[in-house]
Amino acid sequence: AQSVTQLGSHVSVSEGALVLLRCNYSSSVPPYLFWYVQYPNQGLQLLLKYTTGATLVKGINGFEAEFKKSETSFHLTKPSAHMSDAAEYFCAVSEGHTGFQKLVFGTGTRLLVSP
Amino acid sequence: DGGITQSPKYLFRKEGQNVTLSCEQNLNHDAMYWYRQDPGQGLRLIYYSQIVNDFQKGDIAEGYSVSREKKESFPLTVTSAQKNPTAFYLCASNPAGGGYTFGSGTRLTVV
């Protein structure tokens, strides 16, 4: 079965600093990978996704992630943190590529941004 | 705008009571899902449905039931058999090969 590991349940950065949220996955087939963001008491919003093709994926709000097959990683980065980036972030891997697509989620990383 | 509507936003359940959480989508997606979210545990799959009149158990289906009589609707019932139902419940749907769209969630509390 596929699985996702997010290192660090909490990450703290200062406003303007680099954001790095780590995600490693296990999969027996080429994965589809996703990053979602969740603000308090809200649903999850898709930040970006990797399916095939270019391994560096750009998403919304200045975030990007790089798929590294050799490291089984899909880390999320943003060059300069903003106060509005404070939220919980979830990495997910897909167990299906066409039609039905069951996602397996990591346990999440809460990003704290200080002034 | 297309999206997923979950209702109610907050729900209180008494011991031994069944409650039903609503999930409606107007995205014309075939697949729909119910997840449970607890602090520090991420999202765990309760039930999913690929087409109308068909659904499968996820990883934590005990104490829950669903129906899929219409493409747009996928209600979740939390039965009295679910001993620890207090959680945040999220409904999602996706098109073929696409990422999920989530509803805004229902927070269920046992009183």
mmCIF file of N, CA and C in Angstrom, chain B residues 6-107:
data_model
loop_
_atom_site.group_PDB
_atom_site.id
_atom_site.type_symbol
_atom_site.label_atom_id
_atom_site.label_comp_id
_atom_site.label_asym_id
_atom_site.label_seq_id
_atom_site.Cartn_x
_atom_site.Cartn_y
_atom_site.Cartn_z
ATOM 1 N N GLN B 6 -21.275 21.157 2.142
ATOM 2 C CA GLN B 6 -21.494 20.289 3.287
ATOM 3 C C GLN B 6 -22.363 21.021 4.303
ATOM 4 N N SER B 7 -23.295 20.276 4.869
ATOM 5 C CA SER B 7 -24.130 20.864 5.916
ATOM 6 C C SER B 7 -24.513 19.806 6.932
ATOM 7 N N PRO B 8 -24.729 20.215 8.198
ATOM 8 C CA PRO B 8 -24.469 21.563 8.710
ATOM 9 C C PRO B 8 -22.983 21.781 8.941
ATOM 10 N N LYS B 9 -22.591 22.978 9.282
ATOM 11 C CA LYS B 9 -21.192 23.263 9.577
ATOM 12 C C LYS B 9 -20.811 22.718 10.960
ATOM 13 N N TYR B 10 -21.742 22.809 11.894
ATOM 14 C CA TYR B 10 -21.554 22.279 13.243
ATOM 15 C C TYR B 10 -22.736 21.372 13.584
ATOM 16 N N LEU B 11 -22.454 20.256 14.244
ATOM 17 C CA LEU B 11 -23.492 19.291 14.580
ATOM 18 C C LEU B 11 -23.184 18.690 15.939
ATOM 19 N N PHE B 12 -24.220 18.588 16.761
ATOM 20 C CA PHE B 12 -24.056 18.022 18.091
ATOM 21 C C PHE B 12 -24.893 16.751 18.182
ATOM 22 N N ARG B 13 -24.281 15.712 18.691
ATOM 23 C CA ARG B 13 -24.960 14.421 18.783
ATOM 24 C C ARG B 13 -25.019 13.961 20.224
ATOM 25 N N LYS B 14 -26.177 13.468 20.601
ATOM 26 C CA LYS B 14 -26.311 12.878 21.927
ATOM 27 C C LYS B 14 -25.888 11.416 21.856
ATOM 28 N N GLU B 15 -25.530 10.878 22.995
ATOM 29 C CA GLU B 15 -25.153 9.461 23.075
ATOM 30 C C GLU B 15 -26.281 8.597 22.529
ATOM 31 N N GLY B 16 -25.938 7.622 21.674
ATOM 32 C CA GLY B 16 -26.923 6.691 21.154
ATOM 33 C C GLY B 16 -27.754 7.205 19.998
ATOM 34 N N GLN B 17 -27.427 8.353 19.504
ATOM 35 C CA GLN B 17 -28.221 8.967 18.437
ATOM 36 C C GLN B 17 -27.517 8.809 17.091
ATOM 37 N N ASN B 18 -28.304 8.576 16.052
ATOM 38 C CA ASN B 18 -27.760 8.605 14.697
ATOM 39 C C ASN B 18 -27.878 10.018 14.145
ATOM 40 N N VAL B 19 -26.870 10.450 13.405
ATOM 41 C CA VAL B 19 -26.937 11.749 12.739
ATOM 42 C C VAL B 19 -26.456 11.593 11.309
ATOM 43 N N THR B 20 -26.985 12.450 10.426
ATOM 44 C CA THR B 20 -26.615 12.392 9.010
ATOM 45 C C THR B 20 -25.988 13.706 8.576
ATOM 46 N N LEU B 21 -24.829 13.583 7.922
ATOM 47 C CA LEU B 21 -24.112 14.722 7.384
ATOM 48 C C LEU B 21 -24.381 14.779 5.881
ATOM 49 N N SER B 22 -24.677 15.969 5.413
ATOM 50 C CA SER B 22 -25.025 16.140 4.010
ATOM 51 C C SER B 22 -23.811 16.545 3.186
ATOM 52 N N CYS B 23 -23.725 16.025 1.950
ATOM 53 C CA CYS B 23 -22.696 16.419 0.997
ATOM 54 C C CYS B 23 -23.317 16.459 -0.390
ATOM 55 N N GLU B 24 -23.287 17.637 -0.996
ATOM 56 C CA GLU B 24 -23.863 17.827 -2.332
ATOM 57 C C GLU B 24 -22.815 18.485 -3.229
ATOM 58 N N GLN B 25 -22.676 17.975 -4.469
ATOM 59 C CA GLN B 25 -21.745 18.583 -5.412
ATOM 60 C C GLN B 25 -22.437 18.868 -6.745
ATOM 61 N N ASN B 26 -22.034 19.970 -7.366
ATOM 62 C CA ASN B 26 -22.578 20.320 -8.681
ATOM 63 C C ASN B 26 -21.460 20.377 -9.713
ATOM 64 N N LEU B 27 -20.460 19.546 -9.523
ATOM 65 C CA LEU B 27 -19.287 19.507 -10.388
ATOM 66 C C LEU B 27 -19.366 18.405 -11.436
ATOM 67 N N ASN B 28 -20.414 17.614 -11.370
ATOM 68 C CA ASN B 28 -20.590 16.480 -12.271
ATOM 69 C C ASN B 28 -19.475 15.436 -12.117
ATOM 70 N N HIS B 29 -18.924 15.322 -10.917
ATOM 71 C CA HIS B 29 -17.898 14.323 -10.649
ATOM 72 C C HIS B 29 -18.542 12.981 -10.339
ATOM 73 N N ASP B 30 -17.916 11.918 -10.860
ATOM 74 C CA ASP B 30 -18.433 10.581 -10.568
ATOM 75 C C ASP B 30 -18.051 10.101 -9.173
ATOM 76 N N ALA B 31 -16.813 10.345 -8.779
ATOM 77 C CA ALA B 31 -16.303 9.794 -7.524
ATOM 78 C C ALA B 31 -16.499 10.773 -6.369
ATOM 79 N N MET B 32 -16.921 10.229 -5.241
ATOM 80 C CA MET B 32 -17.083 11.031 -4.021
ATOM 81 C C MET B 32 -16.527 10.257 -2.839
ATOM 82 N N TYR B 33 -16.114 11.014 -1.814
ATOM 83 C CA TYR B 33 -15.385 10.431 -0.688
ATOM 84 C C TYR B 33 -15.811 11.101 0.616
ATOM 85 N N TRP B 34 -15.704 10.338 1.695
ATOM 86 C CA TRP B 34 -15.835 10.892 3.038
ATOM 87 C C TRP B 34 -14.561 10.584 3.815
ATOM 88 N N TYR B 35 -14.002 11.655 4.418
ATOM 89 C CA TYR B 35 -12.829 11.520 5.265
ATOM 90 C C TYR B 35 -13.153 12.030 6.665
ATOM 91 N N ARG B 36 -12.467 11.450 7.609
ATOM 92 C CA ARG B 36 -12.529 11.920 8.992
ATOM 93 C C ARG B 36 -11.169 12.515 9.340
ATOM 94 N N GLN B 37 -11.175 13.668 10.032
ATOM 95 C CA GLN B 37 -9.935 14.323 10.406
ATOM 96 C C GLN B 37 -9.896 14.496 11.905
ATOM 97 N N ASP B 38 -8.853 13.970 12.510
ATOM 98 C CA ASP B 38 -8.586 14.138 13.935
ATOM 99 C C ASP B 38 -7.231 14.804 14.078
ATOM 100 N N PRO B 39 -7.044 15.605 15.124
ATOM 101 C CA PRO B 39 -5.764 16.297 15.308
ATOM 102 C C PRO B 39 -4.589 15.333 15.299
ATOM 103 N N GLY B 40 -3.577 15.643 14.513
ATOM 104 C CA GLY B 40 -2.362 14.838 14.480
ATOM 105 C C GLY B 40 -2.466 13.539 13.715
ATOM 106 N N GLN B 41 -3.644 13.248 13.142
ATOM 107 C CA GLN B 41 -3.797 11.973 12.425
ATOM 108 C C GLN B 41 -4.067 12.151 10.948
ATOM 109 N N GLY B 42 -4.081 13.349 10.476
ATOM 110 C CA GLY B 42 -4.349 13.549 9.066
ATOM 111 C C GLY B 42 -5.774 13.169 8.711
ATOM 112 N N LEU B 43 -5.977 12.758 7.478
ATOM 113 C CA LEU B 43 -7.297 12.399 6.991
ATOM 114 C C LEU B 43 -7.374 10.889 6.802
ATOM 115 N N ARG B 44 -8.435 10.304 7.302
ATOM 116 C CA ARG B 44 -8.636 8.870 7.150
ATOM 117 C C ARG B 44 -9.926 8.620 6.389
ATOM 118 N N LEU B 45 -9.862 7.701 5.437
ATOM 119 C CA LEU B 45 -10.975 7.458 4.528
ATOM 120 C C LEU B 45 -12.039 6.606 5.198
ATOM 121 N N ILE B 46 -13.283 7.080 5.132
ATOM 122 C CA ILE B 46 -14.399 6.346 5.734
ATOM 123 C C ILE B 46 -15.099 5.501 4.672
ATOM 124 N N TYR B 47 -15.605 6.140 3.659
ATOM 125 C CA TYR B 47 -16.298 5.481 2.556
ATOM 126 C C TYR B 47 -15.992 6.244 1.272
ATOM 127 N N TYR B 48 -16.136 5.548 0.143
ATOM 128 C CA TYR B 48 -16.037 6.208 -1.147
ATOM 129 C C TYR B 48 -16.999 5.575 -2.136
ATOM 130 N N SER B 49 -17.307 6.341 -3.164
ATOM 131 C CA SER B 49 -18.255 5.890 -4.177
ATOM 132 C C SER B 49 -17.739 6.298 -5.549
ATOM 133 N N GLN B 50 -17.697 5.356 -6.450
ATOM 134 C CA GLN B 50 -17.217 5.652 -7.794
ATOM 135 C C GLN B 50 -18.347 6.002 -8.741
ATOM 136 N N ILE B 51 -19.523 5.422 -8.507
ATOM 137 C CA ILE B 51 -20.681 5.678 -9.352
ATOM 138 C C ILE B 51 -21.940 5.603 -8.508
ATOM 139 N N VAL B 52 -23.013 6.049 -9.076
ATOM 140 C CA VAL B 52 -24.307 6.000 -8.380
ATOM 141 C C VAL B 52 -24.659 4.559 -8.020
ATOM 142 N N ASN B 53 -25.245 4.404 -6.840
ATOM 143 C CA ASN B 53 -25.705 3.106 -6.327
ATOM 144 C C ASN B 53 -24.572 2.129 -6.041
ATOM 145 N N ASP B 54 -23.376 2.643 -5.889
ATOM 146 C CA ASP B 54 -22.235 1.791 -5.556
ATOM 147 C C ASP B 54 -21.316 2.537 -4.608
ATOM 148 N N PHE B 55 -20.862 1.857 -3.551
ATOM 149 C CA PHE B 55 -19.911 2.478 -2.641
ATOM 150 C C PHE B 55 -19.111 1.381 -1.949
ATOM 151 N N GLN B 56 -17.936 1.760 -1.459
ATOM 152 C CA GLN B 56 -17.036 0.813 -0.797
ATOM 153 C C GLN B 56 -16.562 1.369 0.535
ATOM 154 N N LYS B 57 -16.243 0.463 1.435
ATOM 155 C CA LYS B 57 -15.692 0.849 2.722
ATOM 156 C C LYS B 57 -14.265 1.333 2.551
ATOM 157 N N GLY B 58 -13.941 2.350 3.338
ATOM 158 C CA GLY B 58 -12.565 2.801 3.412
ATOM 159 C C GLY B 58 -11.859 2.153 4.585
ATOM 160 N N ASP B 59 -10.932 2.893 5.177
ATOM 161 C CA ASP B 59 -10.099 2.321 6.228
ATOM 162 C C ASP B 59 -10.771 2.283 7.601
ATOM 163 N N ILE B 60 -11.768 3.142 7.801
ATOM 164 C CA ILE B 60 -12.398 3.247 9.134
ATOM 165 C C ILE B 60 -13.915 3.304 9.017
ATOM 166 N N ALA B 61 -14.525 2.343 8.318
ATOM 167 C CA ALA B 61 -15.957 2.385 8.017
ATOM 168 C C ALA B 61 -16.853 1.976 9.189
ATOM 169 N N GLU B 62 -16.312 1.310 10.191
ATOM 170 C CA GLU B 62 -17.159 0.805 11.271
ATOM 171 C C GLU B 62 -17.878 1.940 11.988
ATOM 172 N N GLY B 63 -19.210 1.782 12.112
ATOM 173 C CA GLY B 63 -20.006 2.798 12.791
ATOM 174 C C GLY B 63 -20.532 3.884 11.873
ATOM 175 N N TYR B 64 -20.269 3.749 10.592
ATOM 176 C CA TYR B 64 -20.730 4.717 9.592
ATOM 177 C C TYR B 64 -21.517 3.997 8.495
ATOM 178 N N SER B 65 -22.404 4.742 7.827
ATOM 179 C CA SER B 65 -23.081 4.215 6.643
ATOM 180 C C SER B 65 -23.274 5.347 5.642
ATOM 181 N N VAL B 66 -23.400 4.995 4.366
ATOM 182 C CA VAL B 66 -23.572 5.985 3.308
ATOM 183 C C VAL B 66 -24.612 5.482 2.313
ATOM 184 N N SER B 67 -25.013 6.375 1.441
ATOM 185 C CA SER B 67 -25.853 6.016 0.301
ATOM 186 C C SER B 67 -25.420 6.881 -0.873
ATOM 187 N N ARG B 68 -25.710 6.410 -2.083
ATOM 188 C CA ARG B 68 -25.384 7.201 -3.281
ATOM 189 C C ARG B 68 -26.516 6.967 -4.293
ATOM 190 N N GLU B 69 -27.636 7.581 -4.009
ATOM 191 C CA GLU B 69 -28.820 7.433 -4.863
ATOM 192 C C GLU B 69 -28.806 8.406 -6.027
ATOM 193 N N LYS B 70 -28.065 9.499 -5.883
ATOM 194 C CA LYS B 70 -27.940 10.481 -6.948
ATOM 195 C C LYS B 70 -26.472 10.820 -7.126
ATOM 196 N N LYS B 71 -26.084 11.181 -8.318
ATOM 197 C CA LYS B 71 -24.691 11.538 -8.588
ATOM 198 C C LYS B 71 -24.239 12.712 -7.738
ATOM 199 N N GLU B 72 -25.165 13.632 -7.470
ATOM 200 C CA GLU B 72 -24.803 14.860 -6.780
ATOM 201 C C GLU B 72 -24.676 14.707 -5.270
ATOM 202 N N SER B 73 -25.205 13.632 -4.711
ATOM 203 C CA SER B 73 -25.370 13.553 -3.270
ATOM 204 C C SER B 73 -24.718 12.312 -2.678
ATOM 205 N N PHE B 74 -24.042 12.481 -1.538
ATOM 206 C CA PHE B 74 -23.358 11.365 -0.882
ATOM 207 C C PHE B 74 -23.436 11.583 0.634
ATOM 208 N N PRO B 75 -24.585 11.378 1.238
ATOM 209 C CA PRO B 75 -24.741 11.619 2.677
ATOM 210 C C PRO B 75 -24.072 10.542 3.528
ATOM 211 N N LEU B 76 -23.564 10.964 4.659
ATOM 212 C CA LEU B 76 -22.902 10.077 5.617
ATOM 213 C C LEU B 76 -23.708 10.033 6.907
ATOM 214 N N THR B 77 -24.038 8.839 7.368
ATOM 215 C CA THR B 77 -24.718 8.679 8.648
ATOM 216 C C THR B 77 -23.737 8.143 9.679
ATOM 217 N N VAL B 78 -23.659 8.847 10.793
ATOM 218 C CA VAL B 78 -22.840 8.410 11.911
ATOM 219 C C VAL B 78 -23.785 7.697 12.874
ATOM 220 N N THR B 79 -23.609 6.412 13.030
ATOM 221 C CA THR B 79 -24.551 5.634 13.828
ATOM 222 C C THR B 79 -24.113 5.569 15.283
ATOM 223 N N SER B 80 -24.995 5.045 16.106
ATOM 224 C CA SER B 80 -24.683 4.911 17.532
ATOM 225 C C SER B 80 -23.569 3.890 17.760
ATOM 226 N N ALA B 81 -23.264 3.096 16.755
ATOM 227 C CA ALA B 81 -22.186 2.111 16.878
ATOM 228 C C ALA B 81 -20.802 2.764 16.813
ATOM 229 N N GLN B 82 -20.734 3.999 16.364
ATOM 230 C CA GLN B 82 -19.462 4.720 16.305
ATOM 231 C C GLN B 82 -19.212 5.297 17.683
ATOM 232 N N LYS B 83 -18.248 4.735 18.381
ATOM 233 C CA LYS B 83 -18.059 5.073 19.792
ATOM 234 C C LYS B 83 -17.309 6.370 20.028
ATOM 235 N N ASN B 84 -16.620 6.841 19.053
ATOM 236 C CA ASN B 84 -15.853 8.077 19.223
ATOM 237 C C ASN B 84 -16.051 8.972 18.011
ATOM 238 N N PRO B 85 -17.245 9.514 17.848
ATOM 239 C CA PRO B 85 -17.556 10.234 16.616
ATOM 240 C C PRO B 85 -17.098 11.688 16.566
ATOM 241 N N THR B 86 -16.652 12.230 17.661
ATOM 242 C CA THR B 86 -16.247 13.644 17.668
ATOM 243 C C THR B 86 -15.051 13.831 16.751
ATOM 244 N N ALA B 87 -15.235 14.625 15.685
ATOM 245 C CA ALA B 87 -14.187 14.822 14.682
ATOM 246 C C ALA B 87 -14.679 15.845 13.677
ATOM 247 N N PHE B 88 -13.793 16.169 12.763
ATOM 248 C CA PHE B 88 -14.101 17.042 11.627
ATOM 249 C C PHE B 88 -14.262 16.133 10.412
ATOM 250 N N TYR B 89 -15.404 16.246 9.732
ATOM 251 C CA TYR B 89 -15.703 15.351 8.612
ATOM 252 C C TYR B 89 -15.648 16.134 7.302
ATOM 253 N N LEU B 90 -14.921 15.589 6.354
ATOM 254 C CA LEU B 90 -14.727 16.245 5.065
ATOM 255 C C LEU B 90 -15.229 15.367 3.936
ATOM 256 N N CYS B 91 -15.974 15.971 3.046
ATOM 257 C CA CYS B 91 -16.463 15.310 1.840
ATOM 258 C C CYS B 91 -15.636 15.836 0.657
ATOM 259 N N ALA B 92 -15.384 14.988 -0.306
ATOM 260 C CA ALA B 92 -14.606 15.392 -1.472
ATOM 261 C C ALA B 92 -15.130 14.679 -2.709
ATOM 262 N N SER B 93 -14.777 15.227 -3.856
ATOM 263 C CA SER B 93 -15.096 14.565 -5.117
ATOM 264 C C SER B 93 -13.962 14.839 -6.091
ATOM 265 N N ASN B 94 -13.891 14.034 -7.145
ATOM 266 C CA ASN B 94 -12.876 14.308 -8.155
ATOM 267 C C ASN B 94 -13.331 13.804 -9.513
ATOM 268 N N PRO B 95 -12.881 14.489 -10.582
ATOM 269 C CA PRO B 95 -13.104 13.984 -11.925
ATOM 270 C C PRO B 95 -12.092 12.892 -12.226
ATOM 271 N N ALA B 96 -12.246 12.204 -13.303
ATOM 272 C CA ALA B 96 -11.333 11.129 -13.667
ATOM 273 C C ALA B 96 -9.894 11.651 -13.744
ATOM 274 N N GLY B 97 -9.009 11.113 -12.933
ATOM 275 C CA GLY B 97 -7.600 11.475 -12.968
ATOM 276 C C GLY B 97 -7.265 12.827 -12.379
ATOM 277 N N GLY B 98 -8.230 13.531 -11.834
ATOM 278 C CA GLY B 98 -7.971 14.866 -11.321
ATOM 279 C C GLY B 98 -7.866 14.923 -9.818
ATOM 280 N N GLY B 99 -7.406 16.030 -9.300
ATOM 281 C CA GLY B 99 -7.301 16.198 -7.856
ATOM 282 C C GLY B 99 -8.653 16.401 -7.217
ATOM 283 N N TYR B 100 -8.675 16.212 -5.901
ATOM 284 C CA TYR B 100 -9.921 16.352 -5.168
ATOM 285 C C TYR B 100 -10.358 17.809 -5.054
ATOM 286 N N THR B 101 -11.679 17.985 -4.999
ATOM 287 C CA THR B 101 -12.281 19.222 -4.516
ATOM 288 C C THR B 101 -12.949 18.880 -3.197
ATOM 289 N N PHE B 102 -12.677 19.669 -2.174
ATOM 290 C CA PHE B 102 -13.218 19.401 -0.842
ATOM 291 C C PHE B 102 -14.345 20.358 -0.508
ATOM 292 N N GLY B 103 -15.267 19.872 0.335
ATOM 293 C CA GLY B 103 -16.224 20.748 0.972
ATOM 294 C C GLY B 103 -15.569 21.447 2.158
ATOM 295 N N SER B 104 -16.340 22.300 2.831
ATOM 296 C CA SER B 104 -15.790 23.077 3.939
ATOM 297 C C SER B 104 -15.884 22.362 5.274
ATOM 298 N N GLY B 105 -16.457 21.161 5.271
ATOM 299 C CA GLY B 105 -16.422 20.324 6.456
ATOM 300 C C GLY B 105 -17.586 20.491 7.402
ATOM 301 N N THR B 106 -17.807 19.447 8.208
ATOM 302 C CA THR B 106 -18.784 19.453 9.299
ATOM 303 C C THR B 106 -18.061 19.030 10.570
ATOM 304 N N ARG B 107 -18.194 19.851 11.605
ATOM 305 C CA ARG B 107 -17.579 19.490 12.885
ATOM 306 C C ARG B 107 -18.647 18.854 13.757
#
